[in-house]
XYZ file of C-alpha atoms in Angstrom:
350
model
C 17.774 95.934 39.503
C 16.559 99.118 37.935
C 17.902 102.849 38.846
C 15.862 104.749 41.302
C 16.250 107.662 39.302
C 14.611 105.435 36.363
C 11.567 106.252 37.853
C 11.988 109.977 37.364
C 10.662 112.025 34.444
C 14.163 112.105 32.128
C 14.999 115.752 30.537
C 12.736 116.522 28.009
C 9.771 114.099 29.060
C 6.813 115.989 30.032
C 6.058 115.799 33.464
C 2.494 113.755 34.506
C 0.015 116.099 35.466
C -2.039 115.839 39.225
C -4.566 117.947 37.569
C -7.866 116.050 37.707
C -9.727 115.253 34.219
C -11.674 117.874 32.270
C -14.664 116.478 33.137
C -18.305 117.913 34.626
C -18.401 116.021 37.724
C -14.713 115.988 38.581
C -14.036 119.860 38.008
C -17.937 120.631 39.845
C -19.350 122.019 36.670
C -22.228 119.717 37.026
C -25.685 121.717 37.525
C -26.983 122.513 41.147
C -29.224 124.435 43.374
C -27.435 127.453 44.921
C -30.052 129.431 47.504
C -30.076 132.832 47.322
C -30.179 134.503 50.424
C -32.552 137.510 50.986
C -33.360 139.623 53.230
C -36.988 138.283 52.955
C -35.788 134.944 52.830
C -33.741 135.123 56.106
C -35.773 136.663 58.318
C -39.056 134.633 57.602
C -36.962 131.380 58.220
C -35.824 132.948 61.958
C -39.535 134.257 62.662
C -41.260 130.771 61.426
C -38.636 129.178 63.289
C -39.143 131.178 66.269
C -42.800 130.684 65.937
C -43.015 126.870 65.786
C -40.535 126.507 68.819
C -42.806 128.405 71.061
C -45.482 126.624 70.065
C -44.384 123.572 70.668
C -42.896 124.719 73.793
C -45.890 126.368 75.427
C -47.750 123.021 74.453
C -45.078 120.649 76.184
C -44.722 123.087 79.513
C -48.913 122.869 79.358
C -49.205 119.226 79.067
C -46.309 118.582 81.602
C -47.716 121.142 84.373
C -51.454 118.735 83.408
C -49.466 115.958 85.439
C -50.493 114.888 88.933
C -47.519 113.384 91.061
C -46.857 112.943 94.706
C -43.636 112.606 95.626
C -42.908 111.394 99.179
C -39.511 111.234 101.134
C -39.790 108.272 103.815
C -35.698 108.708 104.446
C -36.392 110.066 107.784
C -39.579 108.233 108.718
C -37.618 104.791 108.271
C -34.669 106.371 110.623
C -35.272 102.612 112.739
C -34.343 100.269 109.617
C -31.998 103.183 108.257
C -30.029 102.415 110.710
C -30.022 98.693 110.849
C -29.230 98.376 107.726
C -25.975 100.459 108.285
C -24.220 97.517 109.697
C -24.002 94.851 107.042
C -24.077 92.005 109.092
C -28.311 92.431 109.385
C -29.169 91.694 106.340
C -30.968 88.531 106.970
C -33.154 90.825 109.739
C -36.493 92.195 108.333
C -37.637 95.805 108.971
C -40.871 97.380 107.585
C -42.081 100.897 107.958
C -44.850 102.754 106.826
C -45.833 106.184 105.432
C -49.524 107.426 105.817
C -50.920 110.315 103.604
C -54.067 111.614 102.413
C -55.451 112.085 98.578
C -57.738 114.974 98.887
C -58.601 114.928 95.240
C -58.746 111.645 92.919
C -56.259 110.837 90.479
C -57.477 109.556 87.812
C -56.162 107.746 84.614
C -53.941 105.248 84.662
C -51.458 105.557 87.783
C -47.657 104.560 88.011
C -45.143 104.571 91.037
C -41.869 105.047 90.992
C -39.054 104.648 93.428
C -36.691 107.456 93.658
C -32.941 107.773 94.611
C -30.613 110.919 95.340
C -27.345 111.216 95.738
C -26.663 107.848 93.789
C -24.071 108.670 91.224
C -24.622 105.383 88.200
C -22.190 107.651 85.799
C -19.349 105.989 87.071
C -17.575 104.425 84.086
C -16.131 101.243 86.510
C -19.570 101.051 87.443
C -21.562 101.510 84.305
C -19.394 99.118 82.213
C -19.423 95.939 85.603
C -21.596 94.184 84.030
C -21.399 90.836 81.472
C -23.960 91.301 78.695
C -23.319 87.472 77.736
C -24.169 86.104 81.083
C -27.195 88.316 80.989
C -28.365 86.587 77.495
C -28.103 83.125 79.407
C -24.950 82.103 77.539
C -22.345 79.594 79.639
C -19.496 81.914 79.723
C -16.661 82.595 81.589
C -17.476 85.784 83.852
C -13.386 85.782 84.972
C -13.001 87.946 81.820
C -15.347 89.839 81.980
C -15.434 93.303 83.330
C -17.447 92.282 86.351
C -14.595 91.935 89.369
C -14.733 92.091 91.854
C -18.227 90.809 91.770
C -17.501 87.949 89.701
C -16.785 84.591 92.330
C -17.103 83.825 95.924
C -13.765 82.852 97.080
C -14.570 78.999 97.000
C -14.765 80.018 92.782
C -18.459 79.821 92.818
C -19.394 82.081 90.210
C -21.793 84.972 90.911
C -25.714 85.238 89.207
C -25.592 87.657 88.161
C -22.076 89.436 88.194
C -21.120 92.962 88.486
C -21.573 96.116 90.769
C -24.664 97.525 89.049
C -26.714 93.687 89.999
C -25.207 93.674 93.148
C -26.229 97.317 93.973
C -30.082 96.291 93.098
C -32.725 98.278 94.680
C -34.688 95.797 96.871
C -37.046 97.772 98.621
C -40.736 95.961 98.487
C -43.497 98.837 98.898
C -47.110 98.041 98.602
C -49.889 100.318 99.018
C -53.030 100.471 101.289
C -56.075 102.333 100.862
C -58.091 102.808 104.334
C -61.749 103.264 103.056
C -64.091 103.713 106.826
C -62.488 100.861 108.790
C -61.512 98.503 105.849
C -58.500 98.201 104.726
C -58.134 97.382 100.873
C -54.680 96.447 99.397
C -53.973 98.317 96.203
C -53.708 96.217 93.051
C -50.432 96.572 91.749
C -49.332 95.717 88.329
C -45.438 94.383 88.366
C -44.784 92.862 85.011
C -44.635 95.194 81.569
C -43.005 97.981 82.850
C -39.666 97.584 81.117
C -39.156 97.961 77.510
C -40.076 95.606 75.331
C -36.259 95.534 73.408
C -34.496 94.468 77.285
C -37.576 92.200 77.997
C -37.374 89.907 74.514
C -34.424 90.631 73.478
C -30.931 91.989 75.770
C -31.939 89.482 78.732
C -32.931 85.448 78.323
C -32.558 83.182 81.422
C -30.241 79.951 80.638
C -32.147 77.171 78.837
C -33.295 74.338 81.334
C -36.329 72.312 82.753
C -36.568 74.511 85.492
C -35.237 77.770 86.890
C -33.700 76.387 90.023
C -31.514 74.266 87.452
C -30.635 76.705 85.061
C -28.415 78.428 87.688
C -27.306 75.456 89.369
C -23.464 75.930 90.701
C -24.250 79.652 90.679
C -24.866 82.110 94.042
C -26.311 85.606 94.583
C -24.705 88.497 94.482
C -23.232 89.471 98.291
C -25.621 92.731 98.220
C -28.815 90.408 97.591
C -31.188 88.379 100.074
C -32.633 85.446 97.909
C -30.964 84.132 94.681
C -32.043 85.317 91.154
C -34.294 82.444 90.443
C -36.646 83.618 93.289
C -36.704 87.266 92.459
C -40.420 87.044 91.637
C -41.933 83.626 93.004
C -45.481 84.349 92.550
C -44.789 84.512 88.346
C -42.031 81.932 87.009
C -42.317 84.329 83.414
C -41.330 87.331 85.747
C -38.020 85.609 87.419
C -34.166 84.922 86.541
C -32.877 87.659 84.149
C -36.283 88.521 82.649
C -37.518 89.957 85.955
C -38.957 93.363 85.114
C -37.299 95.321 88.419
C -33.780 93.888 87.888
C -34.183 95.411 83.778
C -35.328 98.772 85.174
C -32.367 98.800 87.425
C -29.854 97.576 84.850
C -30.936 100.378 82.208
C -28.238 103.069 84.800
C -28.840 106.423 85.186
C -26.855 109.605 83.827
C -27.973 111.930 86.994
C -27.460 111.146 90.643
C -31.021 111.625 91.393
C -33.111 109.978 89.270
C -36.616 107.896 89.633
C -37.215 104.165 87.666
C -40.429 102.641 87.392
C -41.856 100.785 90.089
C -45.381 99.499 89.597
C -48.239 100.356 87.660
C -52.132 100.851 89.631
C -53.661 98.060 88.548
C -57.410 99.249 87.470
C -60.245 96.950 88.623
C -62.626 97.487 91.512
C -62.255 100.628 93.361
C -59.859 101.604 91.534
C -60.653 101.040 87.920
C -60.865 104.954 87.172
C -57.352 104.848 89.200
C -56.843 105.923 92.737
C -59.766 107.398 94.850
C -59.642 110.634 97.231
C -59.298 109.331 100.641
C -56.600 108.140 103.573
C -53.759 105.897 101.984
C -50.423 103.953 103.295
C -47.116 102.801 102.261
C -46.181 99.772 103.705
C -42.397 99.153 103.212
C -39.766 96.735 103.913
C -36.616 98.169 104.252
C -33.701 96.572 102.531
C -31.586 99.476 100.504
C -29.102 101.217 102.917
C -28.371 104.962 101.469
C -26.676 106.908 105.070
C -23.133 105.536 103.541
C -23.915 107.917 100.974
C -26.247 110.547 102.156
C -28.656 109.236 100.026
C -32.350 109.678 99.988
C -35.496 107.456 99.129
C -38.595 108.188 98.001
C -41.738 106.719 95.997
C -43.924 108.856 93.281
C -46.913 108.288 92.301
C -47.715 110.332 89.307
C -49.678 109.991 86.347
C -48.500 110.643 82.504
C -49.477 112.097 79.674
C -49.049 112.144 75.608
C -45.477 113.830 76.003
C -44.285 111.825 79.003
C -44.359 112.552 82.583
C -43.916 115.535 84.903
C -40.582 116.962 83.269
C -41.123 120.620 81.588
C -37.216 120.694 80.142
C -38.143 119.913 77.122
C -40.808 122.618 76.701
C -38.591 124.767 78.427
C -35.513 124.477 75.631
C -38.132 124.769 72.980
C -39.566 127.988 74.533
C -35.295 129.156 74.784
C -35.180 128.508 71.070
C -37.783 129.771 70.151
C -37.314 133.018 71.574
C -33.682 133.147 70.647
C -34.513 132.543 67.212
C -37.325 135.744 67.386
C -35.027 137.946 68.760
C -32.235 137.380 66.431
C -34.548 137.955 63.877
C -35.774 141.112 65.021
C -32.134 142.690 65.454
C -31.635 141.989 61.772
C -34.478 143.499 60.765
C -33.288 146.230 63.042
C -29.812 146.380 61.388
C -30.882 145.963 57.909
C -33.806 149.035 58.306
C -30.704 151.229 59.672
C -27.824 150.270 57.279
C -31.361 150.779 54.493
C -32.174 154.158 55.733
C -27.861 155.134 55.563
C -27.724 153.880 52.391
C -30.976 155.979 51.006
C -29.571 159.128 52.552
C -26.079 158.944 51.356
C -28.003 158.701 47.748
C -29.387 161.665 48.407
């Protein structure tokens, strides 16, 4: 076995150096672009700066103000079913309400309605994470280890479909619309499919392989939260049911804000409505399913149009047009410093 001090420079050995080699790259002698910064230089970058972000600003707050959206609040106007659904034990009874209003203008372009919530916090990191992405790809897997409890089995063991607190919290108000034209009344077409991305639609969500639906979840139940099981979420379109339903995506992509709005349905445009939705007397015929008093919550539904840079939100022009005006003003006090510390310098010349 060899010395530890062996492995020691002996007297009159030269030490090893740390030093790195003598070369270009490794001592940064290799040729590069240095900027040189100017006067001229610096303040042209802060004023073009400056000058594109208001630009862009004034463009986004324009295009965002071009929106038309009604928002309406039908919280107190469903006070009847508001209050049935307080006690849990009614949710097999049925309510409906409805909410009349009048267009005086038409809206026209392509029309979308949204369902709003307030006072819903989704940032919850228990609830955001209650959720098992495997189950949701239609794998056979074992939702005990998963992060759902405690909505993952009844206490018989029979597991839920899906599992987790943000499926069993599912918005499942139905709202339709009505458009009273003289003493007709027309139901508005309503699209309900292709309104969630196309990634969650094709990709994050598949329904279990199987002949049929029914099948696939055999040995499964709802959620405790839900009225019909998830293989009956949309009967009318067997492409639009199970996982791949279009409102149970929307509601599984959660929210950062406790107020927040996910889309609905889409105006469907034929007939009447095929340059989108008409001035004249309308109404909102809903069935009332999602208790929110617990929470002081509020509902509403939107119906608001969009444009190239998105809907009816101006905080995106509105930082632009902050920038933007930062970025002038900073470069005006440096012109103002540099044309005083200038004008010093010339006089003590002098």
């Amino acid at each position: 076995m060899k010395n530890k001090t062996s492995f020691l420079p002996q007297e009159g050995e030269a030490r090893p150096s740390r030093c790195p080699d003598n070369s270009a790259f490794k001592q940064q002698k290799l040729p590069a672009w240095k900027p040189q910064l100017t006067i001229e230089t610096v303040l042209s970058s802060f004023f073009l700066i400056g000058a594109f972000c208001l630009s862009v600003g004034v463009c986004l707050i324009l295009s965002a103000n071009s929106v038309r959206e009604i928002q309406f609040d039908y919280s107190d106007k469903c006070s009847d079913c508001s209050k049935l659904r307080e006690n849990s034990s009614n949710w097999n009874k049925e309510c409906h309400c409805s909410v009349n209003f009048t267009l005086k203008e038409d809206i026209l372009g392509d029309v979308f309605m949204y369902y709003g919530l307030q006072n819903f916090y989704q940032n919850h990191r228990r609830y955001v994470i209650s959720r098992s992405d495997a189950q949701l790809l239609g794998r056979n897997v074992n939702i005990q280890k998963s992060y759902c409890a405690p909505f993952t089995t009844y206490r018989n063991g029979t597991p839920m479909a899906p599992c987790g607190a943000i499926a069993n919290s599912m918005f499942n108000d139905s709202i339709d619309l009505f458009y009273n034209l003289n003493s007709s009344v027309i139901q508005v077409p309503l699209l309900k499919t292709g309104n969630s991305w196309w990634t969650d639609k094709n990709v994050k969500f598949r329904n279990p392989k199987s002949y049929n639906l029914s099948s696939a979840f055999a040995g499964t139940a709802r959620p405790p939260y839900w009225q019909k099981p998830v293989y009956l979420l949309d009967e009318e379109d067997e492409r639009n049911n199970g996982y791949v339903n279009d409102d149970f995506i929307i509601w599984m992509r959660v929210s950062a804000f406790a107020t927040f709005r996910n889309l609905y349905r889409r105006v469907r445009r034929v007939r009447q409505f095929a340059d989108g939705l008409p001035a004249g007397n309308y109404t909102f015929h809903i069935s009332y399913n999602f208790p929110v008093t617990k929470f002081k919550g509020r509902k509403h539904v939107i119906l608001s149009t969009v444009v190239w840079s998105g809907g009816s939100n101006p905080f995106l022009g509105i930082a632009y047009v902050v920038t933007g005006t930062a970025a002038t003003l900073t470069g005006f006090v440096i012109t103002a410093i540099h044309l005083k510390l200038r004008k010093k310098k010339t006089y003590f010349q002098k």
